[in-house]
Tab-separated table of C-alpha atoms in Angstrom:
chain	number	residue	atom	x	y	z
A	143	MET	CA	-35.058	2.383	-26.397
A	144	ASN	CA	-33.476	-0.969	-25.714
A	145	GLY	CA	-34.320	-2.851	-22.512
A	146	PRO	CA	-31.847	-4.246	-19.959
A	147	ALA	CA	-29.264	-6.400	-21.645
A	148	ALA	CA	-25.883	-8.034	-21.108
A	149	VAL	CA	-23.232	-5.361	-21.568
A	150	SER	CA	-19.473	-5.263	-21.748
A	151	ALA	CA	-17.132	-2.752	-20.118
A	152	PRO	CA	-16.972	0.411	-22.275
A	153	ASP	CA	-13.750	2.186	-23.219
A	154	LEU	CA	-14.587	5.579	-21.744
A	155	SER	CA	-11.242	7.117	-22.657
A	156	ARG	CA	-12.257	7.233	-26.342
A	157	LEU	CA	-15.191	9.615	-25.990
A	158	PRO	CA	-14.719	13.035	-27.646
A	159	ALA	CA	-13.581	15.802	-25.295
A	160	ASP	CA	-16.432	18.141	-26.289
A	161	LEU	CA	-19.044	15.492	-25.439
A	162	VAL	CA	-17.370	14.845	-22.094
A	163	GLN	CA	-17.382	18.581	-21.317
A	164	GLU	CA	-21.093	18.817	-22.123
A	165	TYR	CA	-21.865	15.799	-19.942
A	166	LEU	CA	-19.858	17.094	-16.964
A	167	ALA	CA	-21.935	20.301	-17.034
A	168	PHE	CA	-25.159	18.354	-16.333
A	169	PRO	CA	-26.438	18.421	-12.729
A	170	ARG	CA	-28.080	14.948	-12.802
A	171	ARG	CA	-25.178	12.830	-13.997
A	172	ASN	CA	-26.109	9.884	-11.783
A	173	GLU	CA	-29.015	8.963	-14.066
A	174	PHE	CA	-27.382	8.600	-17.500
A	175	LEU	CA	-23.912	8.072	-18.977
A	176	PRO	CA	-22.532	8.344	-22.550
A	177	VAL	CA	-20.335	5.303	-23.159
A	178	ALA	CA	-19.482	5.241	-26.878
A	179	VAL	CA	-19.564	7.337	-30.055
A	180	GLU	CA	-19.467	5.781	-33.514
A	181	ASN	CA	-20.453	7.115	-36.957
A	182	GLY	CA	-22.169	10.176	-35.507
A	183	ASN	CA	-24.186	8.147	-32.989
A	184	VAL	CA	-23.751	8.276	-29.227
A	185	LEU	CA	-24.653	5.274	-27.065
A	186	VAL	CA	-26.043	6.381	-23.675
A	187	TRP	CA	-26.655	4.080	-20.731
A	188	LEU	CA	-29.750	4.910	-18.668
A	189	ARG	CA	-30.271	3.958	-15.032
A	190	THR	CA	-34.023	4.580	-15.390
A	191	ALA	CA	-36.289	5.249	-18.341
A	192	LYS	CA	-37.032	8.715	-16.907
A	193	ALA	CA	-33.499	9.796	-17.843
A	194	ARG	CA	-34.205	9.577	-21.588
A	195	PRO	CA	-34.968	13.332	-21.964
A	196	LEU	CA	-31.608	14.192	-20.387
A	197	ALA	CA	-29.818	11.862	-22.788
A	198	ASP	CA	-31.689	13.372	-25.744
A	199	PHE	CA	-30.691	16.881	-24.673
A	200	LEU	CA	-27.033	15.846	-24.332
A	201	ALA	CA	-27.030	14.340	-27.823
A	202	TRP	CA	-28.701	17.456	-29.258
A	203	LYS	CA	-26.111	19.755	-27.666
A	204	ALA	CA	-23.282	17.596	-29.006
A	205	GLY	CA	-24.845	17.391	-32.492
A	206	LEU	CA	-25.115	13.593	-32.431
A	207	LYS	CA	-27.816	11.015	-32.981
A	208	ILE	CA	-28.685	8.905	-29.975
A	209	ARG	CA	-29.099	5.257	-29.038
A	210	THR	CA	-29.970	4.327	-25.446
A	211	GLU	CA	-29.748	1.182	-23.353
A	212	LEU	CA	-31.370	0.617	-19.966
A	213	VAL	CA	-28.826	-1.093	-17.694
A	214	SER	CA	-28.925	-2.365	-14.130
A	215	SER	CA	-27.544	-0.385	-11.184
A	216	GLU	CA	-24.833	-3.045	-10.749
A	217	VAL	CA	-23.543	-2.166	-14.222
A	218	PHE	CA	-24.339	1.564	-14.256
A	219	PHE	CA	-22.738	2.807	-11.041
A	220	PRO	CA	-19.305	1.170	-11.453
A	221	ALA	CA	-19.127	2.646	-14.967
A	222	LEU	CA	-20.257	6.059	-13.674
A	223	GLU	CA	-17.567	6.102	-10.974
A	224	GLN	CA	-14.944	5.052	-13.509
A	225	ALA	CA	-16.094	7.787	-15.913
A	226	LEU	CA	-16.069	10.575	-13.331
A	227	THR	CA	-12.647	9.555	-12.045
A	228	LEU	CA	-11.242	9.434	-15.578
A	229	TRP	CA	-12.904	12.544	-17.007
A	230	GLU	CA	-12.570	14.792	-13.983
A	231	GLU	CA	-8.880	13.941	-13.805
A	232	ASP	CA	-8.467	15.078	-17.406
A	233	ASN	CA	-10.539	18.264	-17.041
A	234	PRO	CA	-8.915	21.068	-15.031
A	235	ALA	CA	-12.129	23.057	-15.005
A	236	GLU	CA	-13.972	20.220	-13.347
A	237	GLU	CA	-11.105	19.784	-10.893
A	238	ASP	CA	-11.376	23.440	-9.920
A	239	ALA	CA	-15.115	23.000	-9.466
A	240	GLY	CA	-14.473	20.043	-7.164
A	241	ASN	CA	-12.008	22.206	-5.255
A	242	ASP	CA	-14.671	24.902	-4.807
A	243	GLU	CA	-17.113	22.312	-3.498
A	244	LEU	CA	-14.631	21.134	-0.910
A	245	GLU	CA	-13.721	24.627	0.219
A	246	ALA	CA	-17.377	25.650	0.444
A	247	SER	CA	-17.728	23.354	3.467
A	248	GLY	CA	-15.778	25.779	5.620
A	249	GLN	CA	-12.175	24.690	5.043
A	250	GLU	CA	-10.069	27.857	5.081
A	251	LEU	CA	-6.921	28.683	3.156
A	252	LEU	CA	-5.583	31.188	5.671
A	253	GLY	CA	-1.806	31.111	5.683
A	254	TRP	CA	-1.620	29.538	2.236
A	255	SER	CA	0.039	31.528	-0.512
A	256	HIS	CA	-0.765	31.479	-4.200
A	257	GLU	CA	2.221	29.182	-4.741
A	258	ASP	CA	0.676	26.628	-2.346
A	259	ALA	CA	-2.601	26.383	-4.298
A	260	PRO	CA	-1.449	23.287	-6.271
A	261	ILE	CA	-1.040	21.389	-2.974
A	262	VAL	CA	-4.552	22.384	-1.931
A	263	ARG	CA	-5.895	21.148	-5.269
A	264	LEU	CA	-3.877	17.937	-4.988
A	265	VAL	CA	-5.330	17.026	-1.587
A	266	ASN	CA	-8.858	17.933	-2.686
A	267	ARG	CA	-8.430	15.943	-5.861
A	268	MET	CA	-7.323	12.848	-3.924
A	269	LEU	CA	-10.387	13.200	-1.697
A	270	HIS	CA	-12.657	13.554	-4.709
A	271	GLN	CA	-11.192	10.492	-6.449
A	272	ALA	CA	-11.303	8.401	-3.271
A	273	VAL	CA	-14.992	9.160	-2.727
A	274	SER	CA	-15.759	8.481	-6.407
A	275	GLN	CA	-14.043	5.080	-6.199
A	276	GLY	CA	-15.745	4.140	-2.936
A	277	ALA	CA	-12.465	4.072	-0.966
A	278	SER	CA	-12.639	3.728	2.815
A	279	ASP	CA	-9.136	5.101	3.519
A	280	ILE	CA	-6.459	7.260	1.885
A	281	HIS	CA	-2.801	6.681	2.827
A	282	PHE	CA	-0.297	9.488	2.284
A	283	GLU	CA	3.119	7.991	3.025
A	284	GLY	CA	6.770	8.593	2.350
A	285	ARG	CA	9.116	6.013	0.864
A	286	GLU	CA	12.845	6.023	0.219
A	287	ASN	CA	12.272	6.918	-3.414
A	288	GLY	CA	9.218	9.172	-3.241
A	289	PHE	CA	5.881	10.108	-1.716
A	290	GLN	CA	2.922	7.887	-2.538
A	291	VAL	CA	-0.861	7.896	-2.226
A	292	ARG	CA	-2.768	4.646	-1.794
A	293	PHE	CA	-6.525	4.004	-1.589
A	294	ARG	CA	-8.166	1.153	0.311
A	295	VAL	CA	-11.024	-0.072	-1.878
A	296	ASP	CA	-13.055	-3.176	-0.992
A	297	GLY	CA	-10.648	-3.842	1.850
A	298	GLN	CA	-7.522	-3.894	-0.352
A	299	LEU	CA	-4.844	-1.181	-0.574
A	300	ARG	CA	-3.778	-0.187	-4.069
A	301	MET	CA	-1.419	2.407	-5.437
A	302	GLU	CA	-3.122	5.520	-6.754
A	303	ARG	CA	-0.327	8.019	-7.343
A	304	ARG	CA	3.404	8.555	-6.818
A	305	LEU	CA	4.666	12.077	-6.110
A	306	ASP	CA	7.958	13.831	-5.541
A	307	LEU	CA	9.292	13.472	-2.009
A	308	ALA	CA	9.646	17.263	-1.812
A	309	VAL	CA	5.849	17.737	-1.503
A	310	GLN	CA	5.453	15.413	1.503
A	311	SER	CA	5.786	18.018	4.253
A	312	THR	CA	3.522	20.504	2.457
A	313	VAL	CA	0.811	17.896	1.829
A	314	LEU	CA	0.929	16.782	5.473
A	315	ALA	CA	0.715	20.406	6.603
A	316	ARG	CA	-2.364	20.954	4.430
A	317	ILE	CA	-4.023	17.836	5.874
A	318	LYS	CA	-3.287	19.034	9.415
A	319	VAL	CA	-4.843	22.426	8.674
A	320	MET	CA	-8.014	20.720	7.428
A	321	GLY	CA	-8.100	18.472	10.501
A	322	GLN	CA	-7.485	21.395	12.904
A	323	MET	CA	-4.277	19.795	14.138
A	324	ASP	CA	-0.943	21.256	15.239
A	325	VAL	CA	0.965	21.969	12.016
A	326	ALA	CA	4.233	22.510	13.881
A	327	GLU	CA	4.103	19.117	15.656
A	328	SER	CA	5.718	16.373	13.568
A	329	ARG	CA	7.298	14.162	16.250
A	330	ALA	CA	4.132	12.789	17.885
A	331	PRO	CA	0.980	11.096	16.566
A	332	GLN	CA	-2.062	13.331	16.129
A	333	ASP	CA	-5.760	12.830	15.439
A	334	GLY	CA	-8.166	15.209	13.750
A	335	ARG	CA	-11.447	15.375	11.900
A	336	PHE	CA	-13.111	17.526	9.258
A	337	GLN	CA	-16.166	17.559	7.019
A	338	VAL	CA	-16.335	18.182	3.296
A	339	ARG	CA	-18.928	18.036	0.545
A	340	VAL	CA	-17.784	16.132	-2.527
A	341	GLY	CA	-20.312	16.536	-5.326
A	342	ARG	CA	-23.606	15.799	-3.620
A	343	LYS	CA	-22.083	13.725	-0.826
A	344	ASP	CA	-21.478	14.926	2.712
A	345	VAL	CA	-18.317	13.216	3.918
A	346	ASP	CA	-16.766	13.016	7.384
A	347	VAL	CA	-13.001	12.462	7.307
A	348	ARG	CA	-11.026	11.199	10.302
A	349	VAL	CA	-7.313	12.018	10.146
A	350	SER	CA	-4.442	10.221	11.861
A	351	THR	CA	-0.801	11.233	11.467
A	352	MET	CA	2.209	9.223	12.580
A	353	PRO	CA	5.959	9.994	12.445
A	354	THR	CA	7.955	7.312	10.580
A	355	LEU	CA	11.546	6.868	9.409
A	356	ASN	CA	10.473	8.276	6.025
A	357	GLY	CA	8.718	11.348	7.399
A	358	GLU	CA	5.149	11.711	8.586
A	359	LYS	CA	2.403	9.429	7.330
A	360	ALA	CA	-1.269	10.414	7.242
A	361	VAL	CA	-4.279	8.121	6.976
A	362	LEU	CA	-7.678	9.609	6.163
A	363	ARG	CA	-10.721	7.473	7.013
A	364	ILE	CA	-13.684	8.406	4.804
A	365	LEU	CA	-17.169	8.174	6.280
A	366	ASP	CA	-19.870	8.891	3.709
A	367	ARG	CA	-22.775	10.446	5.610
A	368	SER	CA	-25.010	10.220	2.524
A	369	LYS	CA	-25.105	6.422	2.833
A	370	ASN	CA	-28.142	5.061	4.597
A	371	ILE	CA	-27.885	2.548	7.415
A	372	LEU	CA	-28.655	-0.796	5.795
A	373	PRO	CA	-31.357	-3.108	7.163
A	374	LEU	CA	-30.289	-6.553	8.374
A	375	SER	CA	-31.704	-8.179	5.250
A	376	ASP	CA	-29.286	-6.214	3.027
A	377	LEU	CA	-26.067	-7.203	4.806
A	378	GLY	CA	-25.757	-10.587	3.101
A	379	LEU	CA	-27.309	-12.578	5.944
A	380	GLU	CA	-29.376	-15.571	4.951
A	381	PRO	CA	-33.118	-15.369	5.772
A	382	GLU	CA	-32.840	-17.835	8.670
A	383	ALA	CA	-30.040	-15.752	10.210
A	384	VAL	CA	-32.021	-12.514	9.826
A	385	ALA	CA	-34.972	-14.138	11.591
A	386	ALA	CA	-32.750	-15.418	14.404
A	387	ILE	CA	-31.077	-12.039	14.983
A	388	THR	CA	-34.415	-10.205	14.851
A	389	ARG	CA	-35.787	-12.584	17.469
A	390	MET	CA	-32.744	-12.200	19.728
A	391	ILE	CA	-32.598	-8.391	19.658
A	392	THR	CA	-36.176	-8.161	20.912
A	393	ALA	CA	-35.103	-9.743	24.228
A	394	PRO	CA	-35.514	-7.379	27.184
A	395	HIS	CA	-31.994	-8.008	28.498
A	396	GLY	CA	-28.749	-9.851	27.782
A	397	ILE	CA	-25.637	-9.350	25.647
A	398	ILE	CA	-25.379	-9.713	21.874
A	399	LEU	CA	-21.814	-9.622	20.515
A	400	VAL	CA	-20.525	-9.055	16.980
A	401	THR	CA	-16.970	-10.323	16.491
A	402	GLY	CA	-14.326	-10.025	13.806
A	403	PRO	CA	-11.126	-8.154	12.971
A	404	THR	CA	-10.875	-4.431	12.261
A	405	GLY	CA	-12.675	-3.523	9.033
A	406	SER	CA	-14.956	-6.569	8.977
A	407	GLY	CA	-18.190	-4.553	9.161
A	408	LYS	CA	-19.045	-5.111	12.842
A	409	THR	CA	-20.295	-1.559	13.412
A	410	THR	CA	-22.453	-1.738	10.274
A	411	THR	CA	-24.101	-4.896	11.614
A	412	LEU	CA	-24.729	-3.294	15.010
A	413	TYR	CA	-26.229	-0.200	13.382
A	414	ALA	CA	-28.484	-2.408	11.250
A	415	ALA	CA	-29.702	-4.204	14.370
A	416	LEU	CA	-30.169	-0.920	16.212
A	417	LYS	CA	-32.188	0.455	13.307
A	418	GLU	CA	-34.721	-2.338	13.893
A	419	LEU	CA	-35.064	-1.319	17.538
A	420	ILE	CA	-35.572	2.456	17.311
A	421	ARG	CA	-38.941	3.407	18.790
A	422	ASP	CA	-40.294	6.457	20.580
A	423	SER	CA	-40.995	4.159	23.522
A	424	ARG	CA	-37.327	3.142	23.912
A	425	ASN	CA	-34.322	4.984	25.291
A	426	ILE	CA	-31.324	3.840	23.237
A	427	MET	CA	-27.842	5.018	24.198
A	428	THR	CA	-24.497	4.303	22.517
A	429	VAL	CA	-20.861	4.923	23.412
A	430	GLU	CA	-18.496	4.812	20.440
A	431	ASP	CA	-14.908	5.661	19.549
A	432	PRO	CA	-15.507	7.450	17.287
A	433	VAL	CA	-19.171	8.023	16.437
A	434	GLU	CA	-19.091	7.056	12.761
A	435	TYR	CA	-22.671	7.751	11.713
A	436	HIS	CA	-25.426	9.750	13.354
A	437	LEU	CA	-28.559	7.729	14.095
A	438	PRO	CA	-31.825	9.670	14.474
A	439	GLY	CA	-33.665	8.737	17.631
A	440	VAL	CA	-30.505	7.471	19.376
A	441	ASN	CA	-28.431	9.194	22.098
A	442	GLN	CA	-24.813	8.790	20.948
A	443	VAL	CA	-21.774	9.523	23.124
A	444	GLN	CA	-18.204	9.969	21.883
A	445	VAL	CA	-15.344	8.514	23.947
A	446	ASN	CA	-13.198	11.366	25.314
A	447	ARG	CA	-10.446	10.052	27.548
A	448	ALA	CA	-9.108	13.539	28.257
A	449	ALA	CA	-12.465	14.366	29.852
A	450	GLY	CA	-12.705	11.001	31.610
A	451	VAL	CA	-15.324	9.554	29.229
A	452	THR	CA	-14.351	5.925	28.537
A	453	PHE	CA	-16.483	2.970	27.496
A	454	ALA	CA	-16.801	1.806	31.106
A	455	THR	CA	-17.579	5.229	32.636
A	456	ALA	CA	-20.113	5.949	29.886
A	457	ILE	CA	-21.943	2.663	30.563
A	458	ARG	CA	-22.104	3.442	34.283
A	459	GLY	CA	-23.457	6.878	33.418
A	460	PHE	CA	-26.044	5.345	31.063
A	461	LEU	CA	-27.459	3.231	33.908
A	462	ARG	CA	-28.556	6.466	35.602
A	463	GLN	CA	-30.248	7.641	32.384
A	464	ASP	CA	-33.065	5.051	32.393
A	465	PRO	CA	-31.856	3.192	29.241
A	466	ASP	CA	-33.600	0.312	27.497
A	467	ILE	CA	-30.807	-0.565	25.061
A	468	ILE	CA	-27.077	0.156	25.302
A	469	LEU	CA	-24.604	-0.127	22.426
A	470	VAL	CA	-20.895	-0.410	23.286
A	471	GLY	CA	-18.592	0.358	20.363
A	472	GLU	CA	-15.948	-2.093	21.545
A	473	ILE	CA	-15.217	-4.265	24.574
A	474	ARG	CA	-11.458	-4.030	24.872
A	475	ASP	CA	-10.628	-4.344	28.571
A	476	GLN	CA	-11.733	-5.960	31.830
A	477	GLU	CA	-13.498	-2.867	33.159
A	478	THR	CA	-15.644	-2.441	30.042
A	479	ALA	CA	-16.451	-6.159	29.883
A	480	GLY	CA	-17.481	-6.310	33.530
A	481	THR	CA	-19.593	-3.156	33.300
A	482	ALA	CA	-21.366	-4.396	30.160
A	483	VAL	CA	-22.176	-7.735	31.822
A	484	GLN	CA	-23.527	-5.988	34.916
A	485	ALA	CA	-25.690	-3.745	32.726
A	486	SER	CA	-27.174	-6.756	30.957
A	487	LEU	CA	-27.926	-8.474	34.271
A	488	THR	CA	-29.812	-5.449	35.582
A	489	GLY	CA	-32.432	-5.587	32.845
A	490	HIS	CA	-30.826	-3.947	29.806
A	491	LEU	CA	-30.110	-5.213	26.304
A	492	VAL	CA	-26.433	-4.644	25.490
A	493	LEU	CA	-25.058	-4.750	21.931
A	494	ALA	CA	-21.275	-4.705	21.569
A	495	THR	CA	-18.322	-5.615	19.349
A	496	LEU	CA	-15.325	-7.726	20.288
A	497	HIS	CA	-12.119	-8.442	18.386
A	498	THR	CA	-11.901	-12.237	18.011
A	499	ASN	CA	-11.356	-14.552	15.066
A	500	ASP	CA	-14.702	-16.333	15.317
A	501	ALA	CA	-17.815	-16.620	17.440
A	502	PRO	CA	-16.719	-19.416	19.852
A	503	THR	CA	-13.480	-17.579	20.695
A	504	ALA	CA	-15.531	-14.676	22.092
A	505	VAL	CA	-16.398	-16.784	25.144
A	506	THR	CA	-12.788	-17.545	26.083
A	507	ARG	CA	-11.766	-13.964	25.330
A	508	LEU	CA	-14.272	-12.582	27.851
A	509	LEU	CA	-13.270	-15.176	30.422
A	510	GLU	CA	-9.622	-14.164	29.951
A	511	MET	CA	-10.668	-10.548	30.571
A	512	GLY	CA	-11.823	-11.594	34.041
A	513	VAL	CA	-15.591	-11.963	33.558
A	514	GLU	CA	-16.906	-14.580	35.998
A	515	PRO	CA	-18.077	-17.713	34.123
A	516	PHE	CA	-21.486	-17.864	35.852
A	517	LEU	CA	-22.149	-14.189	35.043
A	518	LEU	CA	-21.168	-14.635	31.401
A	519	ALA	CA	-23.302	-17.767	31.066
A	520	SER	CA	-26.303	-15.882	32.450
A	521	SER	CA	-25.915	-12.783	30.290
A	522	LEU	CA	-24.619	-13.908	26.869
A	523	HIS	CA	-27.435	-14.597	24.385
A	524	LEU	CA	-25.907	-14.490	20.900
A	525	VAL	CA	-22.496	-14.137	19.237
A	526	ILE	CA	-22.226	-13.181	15.548
A	527	GLY	CA	-18.900	-13.778	13.786
A	528	GLN	CA	-18.328	-12.070	10.469
A	529	ARG	CA	-15.926	-11.182	7.671
A	530	LEU	CA	-16.256	-9.269	4.391
A	531	VAL	CA	-15.532	-10.994	1.080
A	532	ARG	CA	-15.075	-9.188	-2.216
A	533	LEU	CA	-17.706	-9.903	-4.878
A	534	ASN	CA	-17.008	-10.779	-8.487
A	535	CYS	CA	-17.103	-7.769	-10.800
A	536	PRO	CA	-20.488	-7.788	-12.612
A	537	LEU	CA	-18.895	-6.494	-15.834
A	538	CYS	CA	-16.021	-8.930	-16.365
A	539	SER	CA	-17.035	-12.123	-14.517
A	540	ALA	CA	-16.990	-15.281	-16.586
A	541	PRO	CA	-17.305	-19.026	-15.850
A	542	VAL	CA	-14.132	-20.963	-15.057
A	543	ASN	CA	-13.817	-24.573	-13.968
A	544	GLY	CA	-12.877	-25.640	-10.460
A	545	GLY	CA	-9.418	-26.840	-11.472
A	546	ASP	CA	-8.417	-23.393	-12.745
A	547	LEU	CA	-9.529	-21.843	-9.484
A	548	GLU	CA	-7.657	-24.316	-7.289
A	549	SER	CA	-4.447	-23.819	-9.230
A	550	ALA	CA	-4.311	-20.245	-7.947
A	551	CYS	CA	-3.681	-21.459	-4.385
A	552	THR	CA	-1.268	-24.065	-3.097
A	553	PRO	CA	-2.710	-27.551	-2.401
A	554	LYS	CA	-1.515	-27.232	1.213
A	555	PHE	CA	-3.572	-24.076	1.663
A	556	PHE	CA	-6.708	-25.782	0.390
A	557	GLU	CA	-6.047	-28.863	2.512
A	558	ALA	CA	-5.654	-26.741	5.632
A	559	ALA	CA	-8.990	-25.100	4.960
A	560	GLU	CA	-10.617	-28.497	4.239
A	561	VAL	CA	-11.871	-27.344	0.886
A	562	ASN	CA	-12.034	-29.475	-2.209
A	563	ALA	CA	-14.122	-29.815	-5.313
A	564	ASN	CA	-17.013	-31.083	-3.184
A	565	GLY	CA	-17.129	-27.887	-1.107
A	566	ALA	CA	-16.899	-27.228	2.607
A	567	ASN	CA	-18.021	-29.969	5.028
A	568	GLY	CA	-18.751	-32.238	2.082
A	569	ASN	CA	-21.603	-30.123	0.790
A	570	PRO	CA	-21.780	-30.516	-3.004
A	571	LEU	CA	-21.019	-27.391	-5.005
A	572	SER	CA	-21.480	-26.645	-8.672
A	573	SER	CA	-18.509	-27.590	-10.867
A	574	THR	CA	-18.622	-24.168	-12.509
A	575	ARG	CA	-17.516	-20.982	-10.802
A	576	LEU	CA	-17.397	-17.332	-11.803
A	577	ARG	CA	-14.350	-15.120	-11.610
A	578	GLY	CA	-13.696	-11.575	-12.789
A	579	SER	CA	-10.986	-11.362	-15.413
A	580	GLY	CA	-10.272	-7.680	-14.664
A	581	CYS	CA	-11.529	-4.524	-16.389
A	582	ASP	CA	-11.368	-0.756	-16.025
A	583	ALA	CA	-14.448	-0.673	-13.802
A	584	CYS	CA	-12.823	-2.930	-11.163
A	585	ARG	CA	-9.295	-1.587	-11.762
A	586	GLN	CA	-8.192	-4.989	-13.116
A	587	SER	CA	-8.848	-6.711	-9.788
A	588	GLY	CA	-11.785	-8.866	-10.890
A	589	TYR	CA	-13.764	-7.794	-7.818
A	590	ARG	CA	-16.280	-5.027	-7.206
A	591	GLY	CA	-18.017	-4.467	-3.875
A	592	ARG	CA	-18.153	-6.604	-0.744
A	593	GLN	CA	-20.613	-8.724	1.200
A	594	GLY	CA	-20.582	-10.212	4.671
A	595	VAL	CA	-20.141	-13.884	5.526
A	596	PHE	CA	-21.536	-14.748	8.937
A	597	GLU	CA	-21.777	-17.400	11.634
A	598	LEU	CA	-24.351	-17.270	14.427
A	599	MET	CA	-23.805	-18.837	17.855
A	600	PRO	CA	-26.973	-18.693	19.983
A	601	VAL	CA	-26.173	-19.560	23.592
A	602	ASP	CA	-28.413	-22.415	24.771
A	603	GLU	CA	-28.400	-24.365	28.029
A	604	ALA	CA	-25.749	-26.808	26.803
A	605	LEU	CA	-23.364	-23.951	25.949
A	606	ARG	CA	-24.138	-22.201	29.244
A	607	SER	CA	-23.070	-25.334	31.083
A	608	LEU	CA	-19.784	-25.424	29.156
A	609	ILE	CA	-19.162	-21.718	29.843
A	610	VAL	CA	-19.627	-22.261	33.594
A	611	GLN	CA	-17.090	-25.092	33.367
A	612	LYS	CA	-14.625	-22.784	31.555
A	613	ALA	CA	-14.561	-25.103	28.560
A	614	SER	CA	-11.863	-24.595	25.930
A	615	VAL	CA	-12.567	-23.202	22.481
A	616	GLU	CA	-12.173	-26.658	20.962
A	617	GLN	CA	-14.758	-28.115	23.378
A	618	LEU	CA	-17.171	-25.343	22.432
A	619	ARG	CA	-16.584	-26.015	18.732
A	620	GLN	CA	-17.171	-29.739	19.158
A	621	ARG	CA	-20.483	-29.052	20.835
A	622	LEU	CA	-21.477	-26.571	18.138
A	623	ARG	CA	-20.563	-28.970	15.331
A	624	ALA	CA	-22.740	-31.634	16.953
A	625	GLN	CA	-25.617	-29.143	16.785
A	626	GLY	CA	-25.022	-28.431	13.064
A	627	PHE	CA	-23.263	-25.104	13.572
A	628	GLN	CA	-22.737	-23.253	10.252
A	629	THR	CA	-19.394	-21.441	10.089
A	630	MET	CA	-18.457	-18.362	8.103
A	631	HIS	CA	-16.687	-20.670	5.656
A	632	ASP	CA	-19.885	-22.664	5.134
A	633	HIS	CA	-21.771	-19.448	4.370
A	634	GLY	CA	-19.031	-18.310	2.006
A	635	SER	CA	-19.003	-21.648	0.191
A	636	ARG	CA	-22.615	-21.085	-0.743
A	637	LEU	CA	-21.668	-17.674	-2.163
A	638	VAL	CA	-18.937	-19.353	-4.232
A	639	ALA	CA	-21.450	-21.894	-5.525
A	640	ALA	CA	-23.782	-19.027	-6.474
A	641	GLY	CA	-21.005	-17.335	-8.468
A	642	LYS	CA	-20.859	-14.283	-6.203
A	643	THR	CA	-17.223	-14.663	-5.137
A	644	THR	CA	-14.244	-16.998	-5.553
A	645	GLN	CA	-12.709	-19.712	-3.417
A	646	GLU	CA	-9.449	-17.761	-3.207
A	647	GLU	CA	-11.248	-14.749	-1.776
A	648	LEU	CA	-13.186	-16.894	0.674
A	649	LEU	CA	-10.023	-18.605	1.918
A	650	ARG	CA	-8.233	-15.273	2.212
A	651	VAL	CA	-10.736	-13.953	4.750
A	652	THR	CA	-11.848	-17.110	6.597
A	653	SER	CA	-8.672	-19.158	6.992
A	654	LEU	CA	-7.279	-18.747	10.499
């Protein structure tokens, strides 16, 4: 058996149909993958050496000789997802099996006739493909010339399928049935939720429908419950930042904020921090809208405005529950901000998210919400700003020089971001970069997966003094720069220098 080696993207569409059928019948497909057949020999990629007997059995059943290669997880899993998406799409039997798996979770077909079965299979198939591709959202939306399905993968929407406009109402009705929503209501927005099992993955799906000029639109948010909560060290934080956050979250009281736009990974960061704090000796309580993942050892509360449960009322209720640590899913109004500050001042550690562009802006945002400057200065301990950048595809990345990269963006854009061949803030960067050229595994995008870029703003005495004085954002930034503050762009520039992402991607997410 060959050891780990540099590999190129395989053409999985060329494998014989009988071999594909044999492979799809195996229960442990996440350990090995046939990638090529030539002259009676099948090449099988192995994730671990223990999968060799499975590969041998596959080759024996297909009547082929075998050659194996041990490949890294970064190479194996993108190819596996591509293979399952491609082969399951071309195999009706496998599609039906996927449909059975989805229906086994309790979704009922009551009221659906035999003629409607294709719509049921279509929706289930889109769910199956979205989970296989690692999509976070599925958009079902009408257009003037048809009905389309788009997946959001690595933060980017891309077209997956175009359908006839005639199926729009039936597809939306099926989605509403799954989400236990009112099928007859099409003039008002609705929210729903359901659970399915796709393969071996338990998936929570949040549904939102909205009436538009082109008929109803549905967005399905996919929450993979089989994914583990990552530790802080696996989020992309540098070691110094991990040490600083770990030190701050052990404080007995105060507020720690995570800021960024929607979809920037704020909740993931909070969960990672909370994971470090879970102890039998601590009472940890969270209020979220919605509760995305269930954390063992944590008391989680779902916002329910119809029942009077808001962020602010939940925090006030927590204070009568003898809490040690309180997590607030989002500070979005004056009442929530004031209640969170009061909780931190009465001896509790409060973790929360806030929608701002960067860490310094969080201070002015809270002041604008009506938080008294002296209270904020006393309670705020740390602000973490973050974004998610796409990573270069491990299969098709290749070196390119800096000039080729800069030509992809206008000179004005680079000048505005203060980026040149020497890197951000004058820090020297390597003259060679990596960029994905596009392959089947990354759907020709050149990117596969994402990683966080972060900036940390600990609040010291100098910053507290500025907060009390209601200093502007620019005054806060000047003070931070004098202290050697490292921005998200600085962090991202180091990822570019390491060949993990591109300057274009960094500028896309960090330029204000």
